[in-house]
Coordinates of C-alpha atoms and ligand atoms in Angstrom, one line a residue:
X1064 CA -41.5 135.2 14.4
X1065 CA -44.5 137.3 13.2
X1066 CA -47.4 135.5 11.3
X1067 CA -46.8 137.0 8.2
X1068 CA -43.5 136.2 7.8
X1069 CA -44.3 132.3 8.8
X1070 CA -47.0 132.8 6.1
X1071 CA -44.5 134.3 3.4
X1072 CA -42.0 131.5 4.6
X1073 CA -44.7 129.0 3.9
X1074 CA -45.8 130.5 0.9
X1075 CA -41.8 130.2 -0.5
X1076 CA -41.5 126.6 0.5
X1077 CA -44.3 125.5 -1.4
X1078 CA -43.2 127.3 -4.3
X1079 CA -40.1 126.0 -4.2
X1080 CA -40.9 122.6 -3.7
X1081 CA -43.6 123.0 -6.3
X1082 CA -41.1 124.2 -9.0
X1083 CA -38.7 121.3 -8.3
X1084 CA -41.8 119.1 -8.4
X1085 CA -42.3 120.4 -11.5
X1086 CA -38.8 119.7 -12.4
X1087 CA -39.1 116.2 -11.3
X1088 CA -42.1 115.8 -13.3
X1089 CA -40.8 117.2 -17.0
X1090 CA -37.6 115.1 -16.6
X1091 CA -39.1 111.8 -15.0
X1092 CA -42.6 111.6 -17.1
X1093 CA -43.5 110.2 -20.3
X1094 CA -46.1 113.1 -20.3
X1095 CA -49.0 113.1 -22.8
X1096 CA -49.6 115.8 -25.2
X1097 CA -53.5 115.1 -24.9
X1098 CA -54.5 116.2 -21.9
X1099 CA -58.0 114.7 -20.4
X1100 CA -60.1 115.0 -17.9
X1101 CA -60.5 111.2 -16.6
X1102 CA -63.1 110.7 -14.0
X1103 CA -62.0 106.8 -12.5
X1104 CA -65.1 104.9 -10.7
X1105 CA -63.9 102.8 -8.1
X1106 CA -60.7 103.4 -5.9
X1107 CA -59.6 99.5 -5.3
X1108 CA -56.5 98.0 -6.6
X1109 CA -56.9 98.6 -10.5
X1110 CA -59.1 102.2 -10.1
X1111 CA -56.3 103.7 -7.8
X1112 CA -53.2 102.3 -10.2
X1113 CA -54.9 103.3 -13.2
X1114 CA -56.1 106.8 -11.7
X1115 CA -52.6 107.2 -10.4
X1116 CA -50.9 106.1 -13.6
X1117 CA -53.2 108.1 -16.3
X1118 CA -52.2 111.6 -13.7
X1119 CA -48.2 110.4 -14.3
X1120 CA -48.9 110.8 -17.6
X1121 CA -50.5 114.1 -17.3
X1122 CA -54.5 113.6 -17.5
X1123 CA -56.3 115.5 -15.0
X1124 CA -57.6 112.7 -12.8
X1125 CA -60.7 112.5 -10.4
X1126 CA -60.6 109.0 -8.4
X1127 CA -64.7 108.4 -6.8
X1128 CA -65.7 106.3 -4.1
X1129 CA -68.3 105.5 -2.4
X1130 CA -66.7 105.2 1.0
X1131 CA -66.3 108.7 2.7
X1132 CA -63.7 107.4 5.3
X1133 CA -61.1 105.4 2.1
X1134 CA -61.4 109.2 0.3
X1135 CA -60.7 111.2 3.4
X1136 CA -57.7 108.9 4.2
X1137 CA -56.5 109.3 0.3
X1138 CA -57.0 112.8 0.8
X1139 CA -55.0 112.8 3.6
X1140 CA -52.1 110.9 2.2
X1141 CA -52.9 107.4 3.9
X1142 CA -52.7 104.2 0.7
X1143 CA -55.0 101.6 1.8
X1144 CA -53.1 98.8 -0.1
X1145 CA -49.4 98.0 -0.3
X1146 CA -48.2 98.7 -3.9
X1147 CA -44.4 99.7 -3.8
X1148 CA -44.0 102.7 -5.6
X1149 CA -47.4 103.9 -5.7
X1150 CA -47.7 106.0 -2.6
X1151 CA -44.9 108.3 -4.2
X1152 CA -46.6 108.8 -7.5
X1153 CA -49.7 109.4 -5.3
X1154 CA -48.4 112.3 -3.4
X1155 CA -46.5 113.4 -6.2
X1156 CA -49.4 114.0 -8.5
X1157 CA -51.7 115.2 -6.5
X1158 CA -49.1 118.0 -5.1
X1159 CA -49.3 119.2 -8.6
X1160 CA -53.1 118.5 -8.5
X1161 CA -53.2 116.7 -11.1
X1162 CA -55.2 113.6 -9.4
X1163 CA -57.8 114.4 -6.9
X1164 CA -60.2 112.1 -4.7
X1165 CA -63.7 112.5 -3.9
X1166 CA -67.5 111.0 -3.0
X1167 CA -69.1 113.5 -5.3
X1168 CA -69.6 111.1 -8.1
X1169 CA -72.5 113.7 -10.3
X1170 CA -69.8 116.1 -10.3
X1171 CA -66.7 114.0 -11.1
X1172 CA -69.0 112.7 -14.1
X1173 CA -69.9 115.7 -15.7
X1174 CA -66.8 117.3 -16.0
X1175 CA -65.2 114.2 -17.5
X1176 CA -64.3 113.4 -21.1
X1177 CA -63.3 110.3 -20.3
X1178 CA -64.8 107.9 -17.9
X1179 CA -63.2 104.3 -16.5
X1180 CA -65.4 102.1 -14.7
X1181 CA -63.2 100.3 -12.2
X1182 CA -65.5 99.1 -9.2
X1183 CA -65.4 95.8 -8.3
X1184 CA -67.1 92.5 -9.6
X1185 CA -67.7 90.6 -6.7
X1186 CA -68.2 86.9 -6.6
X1187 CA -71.8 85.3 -6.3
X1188 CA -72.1 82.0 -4.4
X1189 CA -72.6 80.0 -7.6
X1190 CA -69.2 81.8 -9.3
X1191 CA -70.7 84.3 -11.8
X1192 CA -69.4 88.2 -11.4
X1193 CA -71.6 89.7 -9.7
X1194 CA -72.4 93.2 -11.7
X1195 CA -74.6 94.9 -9.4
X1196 CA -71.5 97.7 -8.9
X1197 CA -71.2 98.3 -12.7
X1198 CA -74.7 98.6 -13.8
X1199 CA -74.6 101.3 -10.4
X1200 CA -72.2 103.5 -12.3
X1201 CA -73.6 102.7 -15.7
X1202 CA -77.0 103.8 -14.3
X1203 CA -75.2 107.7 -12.7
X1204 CA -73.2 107.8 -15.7
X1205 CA -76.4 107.5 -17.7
X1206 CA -78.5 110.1 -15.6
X1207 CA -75.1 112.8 -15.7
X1208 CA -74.3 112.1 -19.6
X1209 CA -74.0 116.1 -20.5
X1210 CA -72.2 115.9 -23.6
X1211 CA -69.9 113.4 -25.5
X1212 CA -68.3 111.0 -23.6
X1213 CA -66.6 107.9 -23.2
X1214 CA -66.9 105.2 -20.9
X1215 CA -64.5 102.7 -20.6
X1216 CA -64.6 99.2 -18.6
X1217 CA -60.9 98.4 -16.5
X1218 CA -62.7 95.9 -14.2
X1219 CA -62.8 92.1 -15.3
X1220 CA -66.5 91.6 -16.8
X1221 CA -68.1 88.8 -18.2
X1222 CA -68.1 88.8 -22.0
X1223 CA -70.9 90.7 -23.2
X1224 CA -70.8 93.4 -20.1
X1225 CA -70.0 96.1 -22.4
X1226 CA -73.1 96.0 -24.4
X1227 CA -75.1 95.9 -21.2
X1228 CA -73.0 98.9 -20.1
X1229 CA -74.0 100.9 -23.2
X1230 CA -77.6 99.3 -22.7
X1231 CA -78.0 100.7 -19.4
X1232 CA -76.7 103.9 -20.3
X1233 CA -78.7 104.8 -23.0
X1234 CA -81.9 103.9 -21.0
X1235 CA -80.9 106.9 -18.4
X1236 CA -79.5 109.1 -20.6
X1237 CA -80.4 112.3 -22.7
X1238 CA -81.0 110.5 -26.6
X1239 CA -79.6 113.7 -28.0
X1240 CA -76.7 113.3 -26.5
X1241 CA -73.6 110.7 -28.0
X1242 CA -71.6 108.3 -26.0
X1243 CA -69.4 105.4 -26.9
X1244 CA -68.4 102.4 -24.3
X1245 CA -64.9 100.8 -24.9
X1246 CA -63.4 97.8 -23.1
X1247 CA -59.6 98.3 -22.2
X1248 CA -58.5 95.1 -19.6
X1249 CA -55.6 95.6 -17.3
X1250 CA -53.0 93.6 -16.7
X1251 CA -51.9 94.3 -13.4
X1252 CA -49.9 92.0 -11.1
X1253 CA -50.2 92.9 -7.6
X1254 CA -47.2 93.7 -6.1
X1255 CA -45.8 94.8 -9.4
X1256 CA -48.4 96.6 -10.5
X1257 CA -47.0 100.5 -11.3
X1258 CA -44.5 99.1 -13.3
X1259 CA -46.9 96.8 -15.0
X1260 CA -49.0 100.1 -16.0
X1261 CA -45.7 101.9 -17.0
X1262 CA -44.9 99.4 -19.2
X1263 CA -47.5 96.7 -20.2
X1264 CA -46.8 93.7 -22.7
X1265 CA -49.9 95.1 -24.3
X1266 CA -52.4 97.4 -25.0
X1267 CA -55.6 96.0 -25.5
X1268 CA -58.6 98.2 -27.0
X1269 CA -62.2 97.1 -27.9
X1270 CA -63.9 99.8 -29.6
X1271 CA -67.2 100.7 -31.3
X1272 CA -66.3 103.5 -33.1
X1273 CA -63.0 105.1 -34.5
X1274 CA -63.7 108.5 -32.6
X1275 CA -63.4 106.6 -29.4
X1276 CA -60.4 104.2 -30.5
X1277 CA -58.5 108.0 -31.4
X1278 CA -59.2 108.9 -28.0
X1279 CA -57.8 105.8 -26.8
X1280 CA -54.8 106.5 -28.5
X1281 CA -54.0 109.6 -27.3
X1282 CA -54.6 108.2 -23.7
X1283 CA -51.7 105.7 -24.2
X1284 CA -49.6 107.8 -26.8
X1285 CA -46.9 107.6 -23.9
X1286 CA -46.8 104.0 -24.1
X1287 CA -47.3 103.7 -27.6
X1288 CA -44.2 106.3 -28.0
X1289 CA -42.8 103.7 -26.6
X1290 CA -43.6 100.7 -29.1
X1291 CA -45.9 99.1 -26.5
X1292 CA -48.2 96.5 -29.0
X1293 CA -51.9 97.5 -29.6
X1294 CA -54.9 95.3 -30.0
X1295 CA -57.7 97.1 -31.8
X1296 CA -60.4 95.0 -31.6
X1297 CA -63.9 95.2 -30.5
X1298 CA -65.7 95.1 -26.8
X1299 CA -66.5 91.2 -26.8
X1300 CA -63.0 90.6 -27.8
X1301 CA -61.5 92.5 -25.6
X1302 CA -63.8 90.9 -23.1
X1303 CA -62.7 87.8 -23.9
X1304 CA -58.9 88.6 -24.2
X1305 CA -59.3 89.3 -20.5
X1306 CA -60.5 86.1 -19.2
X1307 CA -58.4 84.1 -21.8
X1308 CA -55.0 85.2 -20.6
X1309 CA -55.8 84.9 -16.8
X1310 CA -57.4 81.2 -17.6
X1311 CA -54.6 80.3 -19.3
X1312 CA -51.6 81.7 -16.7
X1313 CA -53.9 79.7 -13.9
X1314 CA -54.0 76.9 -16.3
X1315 CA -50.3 76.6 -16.5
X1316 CA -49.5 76.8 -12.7
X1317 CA -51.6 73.9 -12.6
X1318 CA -49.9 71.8 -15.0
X1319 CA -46.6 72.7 -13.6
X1320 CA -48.2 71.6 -9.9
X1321 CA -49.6 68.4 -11.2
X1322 CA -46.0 67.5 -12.9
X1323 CA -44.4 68.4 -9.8
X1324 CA -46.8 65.5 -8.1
X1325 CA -45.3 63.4 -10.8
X1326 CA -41.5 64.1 -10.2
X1327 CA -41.9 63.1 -6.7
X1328 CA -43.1 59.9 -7.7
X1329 CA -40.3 59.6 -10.6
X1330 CA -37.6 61.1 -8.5
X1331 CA -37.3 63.9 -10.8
X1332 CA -36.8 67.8 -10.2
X1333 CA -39.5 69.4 -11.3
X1334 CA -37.1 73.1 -11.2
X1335 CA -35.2 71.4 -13.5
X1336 CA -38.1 69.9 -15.6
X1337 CA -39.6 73.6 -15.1
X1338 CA -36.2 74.9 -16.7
X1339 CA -35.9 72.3 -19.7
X1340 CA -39.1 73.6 -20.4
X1341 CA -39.5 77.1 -20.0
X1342 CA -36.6 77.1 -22.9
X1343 CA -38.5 76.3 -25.1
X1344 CA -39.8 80.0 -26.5
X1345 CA -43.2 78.5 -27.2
X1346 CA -43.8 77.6 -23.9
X1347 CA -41.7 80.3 -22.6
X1348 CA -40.1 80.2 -18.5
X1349 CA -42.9 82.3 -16.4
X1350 CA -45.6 80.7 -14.3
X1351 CA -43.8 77.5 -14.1
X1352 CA -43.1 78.0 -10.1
X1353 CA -44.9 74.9 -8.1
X1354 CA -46.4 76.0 -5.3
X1355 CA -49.6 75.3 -3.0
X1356 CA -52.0 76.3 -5.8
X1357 CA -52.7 80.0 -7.3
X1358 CA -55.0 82.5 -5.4
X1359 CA -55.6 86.3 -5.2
X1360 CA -58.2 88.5 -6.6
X1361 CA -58.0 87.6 -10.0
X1362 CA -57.6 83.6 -11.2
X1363 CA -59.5 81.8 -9.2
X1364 CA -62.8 84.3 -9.7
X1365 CA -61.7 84.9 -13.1
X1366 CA -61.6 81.3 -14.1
X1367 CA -64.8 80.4 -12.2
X1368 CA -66.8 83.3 -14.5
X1369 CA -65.1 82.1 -17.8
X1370 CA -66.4 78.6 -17.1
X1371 CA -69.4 79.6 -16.1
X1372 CA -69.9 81.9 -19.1
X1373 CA -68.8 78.8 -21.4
X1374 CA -71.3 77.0 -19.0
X1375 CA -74.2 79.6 -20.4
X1376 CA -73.6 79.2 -23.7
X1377 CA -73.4 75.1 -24.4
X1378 CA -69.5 75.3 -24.4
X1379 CA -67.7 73.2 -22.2
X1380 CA -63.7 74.5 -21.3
X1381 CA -63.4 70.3 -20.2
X1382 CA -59.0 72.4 -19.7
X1383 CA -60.2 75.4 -17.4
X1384 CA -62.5 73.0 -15.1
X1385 CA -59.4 70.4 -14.9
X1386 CA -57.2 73.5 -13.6
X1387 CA -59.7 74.6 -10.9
X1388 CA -60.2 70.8 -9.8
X1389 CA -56.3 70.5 -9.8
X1390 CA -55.9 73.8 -7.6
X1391 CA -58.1 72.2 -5.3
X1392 CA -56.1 69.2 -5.0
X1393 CA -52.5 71.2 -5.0
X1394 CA -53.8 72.4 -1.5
X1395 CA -55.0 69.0 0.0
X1396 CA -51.4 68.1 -1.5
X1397 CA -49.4 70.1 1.0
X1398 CA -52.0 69.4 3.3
X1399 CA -50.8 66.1 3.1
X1400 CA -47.4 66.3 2.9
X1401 CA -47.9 68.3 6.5
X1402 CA -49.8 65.3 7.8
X1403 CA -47.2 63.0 6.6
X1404 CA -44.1 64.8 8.6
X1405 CA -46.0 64.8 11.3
X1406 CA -46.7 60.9 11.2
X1407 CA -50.4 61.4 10.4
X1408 CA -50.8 62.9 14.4
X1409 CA -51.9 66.7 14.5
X1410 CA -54.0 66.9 17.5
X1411 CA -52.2 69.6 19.7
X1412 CA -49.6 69.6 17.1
X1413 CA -47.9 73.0 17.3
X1414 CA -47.8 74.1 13.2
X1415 CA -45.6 77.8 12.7
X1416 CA -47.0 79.0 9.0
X1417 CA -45.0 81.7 7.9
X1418 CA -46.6 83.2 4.7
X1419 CA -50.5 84.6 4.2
X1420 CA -50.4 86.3 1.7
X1421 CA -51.3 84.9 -1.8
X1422 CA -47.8 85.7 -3.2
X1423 CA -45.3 87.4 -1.9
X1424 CA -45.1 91.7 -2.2
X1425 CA -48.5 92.1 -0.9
X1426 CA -50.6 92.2 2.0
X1427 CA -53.7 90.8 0.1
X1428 CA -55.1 87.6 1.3
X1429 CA -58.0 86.6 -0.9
X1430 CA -58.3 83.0 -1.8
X1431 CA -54.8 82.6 -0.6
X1432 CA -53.9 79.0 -0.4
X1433 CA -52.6 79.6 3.1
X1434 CA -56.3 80.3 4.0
X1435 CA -58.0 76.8 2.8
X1436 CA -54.7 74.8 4.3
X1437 CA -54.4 76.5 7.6
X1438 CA -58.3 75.8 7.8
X1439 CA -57.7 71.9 7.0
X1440 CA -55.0 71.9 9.6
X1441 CA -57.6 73.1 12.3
X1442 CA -60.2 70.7 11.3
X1443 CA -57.5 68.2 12.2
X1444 CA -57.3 70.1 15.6
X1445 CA -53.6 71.1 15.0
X1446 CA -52.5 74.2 16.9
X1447 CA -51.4 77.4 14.2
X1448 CA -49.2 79.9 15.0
X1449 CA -48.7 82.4 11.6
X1450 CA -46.4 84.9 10.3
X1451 CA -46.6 87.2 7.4
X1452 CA -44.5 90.6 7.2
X1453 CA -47.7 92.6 5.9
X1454 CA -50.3 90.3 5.7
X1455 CA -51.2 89.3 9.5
X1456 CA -54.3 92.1 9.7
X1457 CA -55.8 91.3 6.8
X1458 CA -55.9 87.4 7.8
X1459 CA -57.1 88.2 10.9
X1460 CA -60.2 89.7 9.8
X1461 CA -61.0 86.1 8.4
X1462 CA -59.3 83.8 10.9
X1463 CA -59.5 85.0 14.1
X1464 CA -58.7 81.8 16.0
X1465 CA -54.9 81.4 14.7
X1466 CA -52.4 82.8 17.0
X1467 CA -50.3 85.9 14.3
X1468 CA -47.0 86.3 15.4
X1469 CA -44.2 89.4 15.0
X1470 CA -41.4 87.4 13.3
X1471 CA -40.5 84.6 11.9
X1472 CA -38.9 82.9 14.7
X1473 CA -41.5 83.6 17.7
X1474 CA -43.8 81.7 15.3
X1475 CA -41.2 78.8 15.3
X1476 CA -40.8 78.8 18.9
X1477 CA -42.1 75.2 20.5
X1478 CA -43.1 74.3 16.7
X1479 CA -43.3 70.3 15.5
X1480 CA -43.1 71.8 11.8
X1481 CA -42.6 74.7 9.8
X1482 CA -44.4 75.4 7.3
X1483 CA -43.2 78.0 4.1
X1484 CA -46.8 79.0 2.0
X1485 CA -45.3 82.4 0.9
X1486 CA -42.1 83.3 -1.2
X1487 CA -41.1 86.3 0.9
X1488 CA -37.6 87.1 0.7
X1489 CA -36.9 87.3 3.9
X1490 CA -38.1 83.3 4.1
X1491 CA -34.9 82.7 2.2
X1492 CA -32.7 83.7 4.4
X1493 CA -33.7 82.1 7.8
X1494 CA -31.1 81.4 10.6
X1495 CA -31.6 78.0 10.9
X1496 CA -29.4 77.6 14.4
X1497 CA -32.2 80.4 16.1
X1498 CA -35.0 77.6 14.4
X1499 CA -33.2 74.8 16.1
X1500 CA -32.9 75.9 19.2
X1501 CA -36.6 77.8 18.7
X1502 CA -38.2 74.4 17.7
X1503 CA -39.5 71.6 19.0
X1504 CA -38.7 69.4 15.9
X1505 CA -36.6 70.6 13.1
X1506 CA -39.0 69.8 10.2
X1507 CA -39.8 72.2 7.3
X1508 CA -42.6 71.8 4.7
X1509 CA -41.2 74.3 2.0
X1510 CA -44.2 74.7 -0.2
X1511 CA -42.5 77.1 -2.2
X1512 CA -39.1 75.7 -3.0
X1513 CA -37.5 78.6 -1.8
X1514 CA -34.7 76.7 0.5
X1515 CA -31.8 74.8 -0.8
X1516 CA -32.3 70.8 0.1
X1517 CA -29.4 69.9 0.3
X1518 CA -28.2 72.6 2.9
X1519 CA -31.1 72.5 5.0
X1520 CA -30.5 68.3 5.3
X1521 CA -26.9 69.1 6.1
X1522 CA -27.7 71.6 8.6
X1523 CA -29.9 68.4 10.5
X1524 CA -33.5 69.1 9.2
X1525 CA -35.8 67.1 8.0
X1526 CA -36.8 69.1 4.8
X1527 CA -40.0 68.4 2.5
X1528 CA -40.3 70.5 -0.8
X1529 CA -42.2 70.0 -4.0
X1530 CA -41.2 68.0 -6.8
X1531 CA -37.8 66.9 -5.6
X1532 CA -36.3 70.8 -6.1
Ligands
UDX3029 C1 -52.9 88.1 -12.0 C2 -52.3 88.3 -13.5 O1 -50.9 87.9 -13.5 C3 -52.5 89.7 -13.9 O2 -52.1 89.8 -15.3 C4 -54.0 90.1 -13.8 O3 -54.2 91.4 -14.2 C5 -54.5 89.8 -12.4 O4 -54.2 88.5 -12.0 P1 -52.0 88.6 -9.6 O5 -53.3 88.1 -9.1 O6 -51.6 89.9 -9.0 O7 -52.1 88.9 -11.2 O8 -50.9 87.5 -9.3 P2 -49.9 86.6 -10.1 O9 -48.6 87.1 -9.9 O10 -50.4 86.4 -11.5 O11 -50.0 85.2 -9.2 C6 -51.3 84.6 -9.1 C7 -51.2 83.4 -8.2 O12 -50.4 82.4 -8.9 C8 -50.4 83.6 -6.9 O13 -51.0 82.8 -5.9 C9 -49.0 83.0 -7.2 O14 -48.4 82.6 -6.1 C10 -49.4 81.9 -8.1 N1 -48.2 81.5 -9.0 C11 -47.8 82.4 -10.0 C12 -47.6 80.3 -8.9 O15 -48.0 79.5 -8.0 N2 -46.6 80.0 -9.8 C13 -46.2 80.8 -10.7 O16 -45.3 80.4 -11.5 C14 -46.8 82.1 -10.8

């Protein structure tokens, strides 16, 4: 086979799979009819779903980092978090270039017409965002302003970050030269989170100016095609809108955990309380799962900023600081309840933990509960041998000590207890004869309430849940 033909034979293929690409796209995509060029800041979680998510809809999208090596490995196809359906889109939209990655931030600004800050807001020891990452970008986005632009804020922020934002841009930037700054919070769950930006419960928009609020609107017209509800409001709304819904979904896992403590002392069921209630359409039947207390990226920073904001300003949120003092006690609480099967004796106690990851579809394990319990069970000098189907890297990097282990049942093997702190699915369907023969004592802490009681008691276990479920 001569070179040119291989070339032409190439050159064929990639038509080809352009044009049904392109098929693909006009019969899948809610495509917008006002093409932008976004530039995203920041290619964690929410910069890379957003950036992804705003080329699906047909933007010309530029994703920047900072880190040379997570741009090459975008480049080269490789998604450094677990998102299902993501790493399709990915590959799909930048076949058709329509989202690119790259370290060459003055660039990436000036060709923008749109710019979303997305970096990340770190947490400082005393609980206020750190913002050292956002008044970065402000400061490049200020120095590269070359005509009108604006810039949007998609990372959490503490109320009044968007007037610093415009603050710090108009101190490096050309005064001839107009700019507005909008904030538009995201939503996203992790694990759920492309089909959280396809289709959102709502659109939230603080704007200065109607200019930039029009330009909003043409960014979402394929969601608000779709009937998707818009809040125009302005930037320390917005702000607050933010921090008010994750305070108050971390604020009712709490309750739910705390009258789960109580139906064990009742002898009721809290699923069935949970039920009772969650009919009710004002309180409505989401985050009403007990469990070992909330973690991940989001709550517990998010609801240590808000209080520390209302801290700054004279107000006290006496609700928020019960929930954060409550998800520190839902922890000790199945800390406890491990101490208790094992008859208050842990040292050289063989634990299996299966579950690291906060919640279950993703491999991120910040603040996860199964952190701050697995740490309590080595203080009591117990011996921990974990299992997560995605999450045993990650954990590694900040518990090196633990034994990880490939499946659920080598963890189990020569186990006193088992110990459920994720709802994986594949946790539901155990084979309980391998975990008897696999285990030293057939005793299972379900922290999740993912097994059947009365099944598991039938089957010979000794079986501890929460809230009588
Ligand atoms: C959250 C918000 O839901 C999302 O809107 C925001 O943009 C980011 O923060 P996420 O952190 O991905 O999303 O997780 P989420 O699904 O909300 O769960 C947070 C924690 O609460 C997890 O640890 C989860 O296990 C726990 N949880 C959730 C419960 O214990 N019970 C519930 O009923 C729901």
């Amino acid at each position: 086979m001569n070179k040119h033909y291989f070339n032409n034979k190439q050159y064929f293929l990639r038509c080809f799979f352009k044009i049904f690409s392109l098929f693909l796209l006009l019969f899948s995509h809610s495509t917008s009819i006002y093409t932008k060029n976004i530039t995203v800041l920041g290619t964690g979680y929410v910069g890379l779903v957003l950036g992804t998510g705003l080329a699906y809809f047909g933007n010309n999208v530029t994703c920047v980092d900072v880190d040379q090596e997570k741009i090459n490995a975008l480049n080269a196809g490789k998604i450094p978090i677990f998102e299902p359906g993501l790493e399709q889109i990915i590959k799909k939209e930048t076949t058709f270039e329509k989202l690119s990655f790259t370290t060459d931030i003055t660039s990436a600004l000036q060709q923008a017409d749109v710019i979303f800050i997305a970096v990340g807001t770190p947490q400082n020891a005393d609980g206020t965002a750190n913002l050292s990452f956002i008044d970065s970008a402000a400061k490049m986005i200020g120095q590269n302003l070359n005509n009108y632009k604006i810039i949007i804020t998609k990372s959490t922020v503490p109320i009044g970050t968007g007037k610093r934002i415009k603050n710090i841009i108009a101190s490096y930037a050309n005064p001839t030269i107009n700019f507005d700054v909008v904030s538009n919070p995201e939503f996203l769950k992790e694990g759920d989170a492309v089909n959280d930006f396809l289709n959102p419960s709502r659109i939230v928009i603080g704007a200065e100016t109607e200019e930039a609020l029009n330009v909003m609107k043409e960014i979402y017209a394929p969601l608000l095609a779709k009937k998707i509800p818009l809040i125009a409001t302005d930037l320390p709304t917005a702000e607050t809108i933010k921090y008010a819904a994750n305070s108050f979904l971390a604020i009712k896992i709490s309750y739910i955990n705390e009258i789960a403590q109580l139906c064990e002392k009742t002898n009721a069921n809290i699923e069935k309380v949970a039920a009772g209630i969650g009919l009710d359409p004002r309180i409505g039947n989401q985050f009403l799962k007990p469990g070992p207390g909330f973690g991940g990226s989001c709550f517990p920073k998010d609801i240590l900023a808000l209080s520390k904001t209302a801290e700054n300003v004279n107000v006290k949120l006496s609700i928020l600081e019960a929930a954060i003092e409550a998800n520190k006690r839902q922890k000790e609480f199945i800390q406890e309840k491990i101490y208790k099967a094992l008859n208050y004796e842990l040292h050289n106690k063989k634990i299996a933990i299966l579950g690291l990851a906060f919640k279950a579809n993703t491999d991120d394990v910040r603040d996860s509960a199964a952190h701050d319990i697995i740490k309590g069970l080595l203080d009591k000098k117990a011996t921990i041998k974990a299992y997560d189907p995605i999450a045993n890297e990650n954990m590694k990097k900040e518990l090196p000590s633990i034994t990880y282990s490939k499946s659920v049942y080598e963890a189990a093997t020569g186990a006193d207890v088992l110990v459920i702190l994720t709802e994986w699915p594949e946790f539901k369907n155990l084979n309980f004869s391998i975990l008897k023969e696999k285990m030293n004592n057939t005793i299972i802490v379900d922290a999740r309430n993912i097994l059947n009681s009365k099944t598991i008691k039938q089957l010979g276990f000794e079986y501890y849940n929460i809230g009588n479920a």
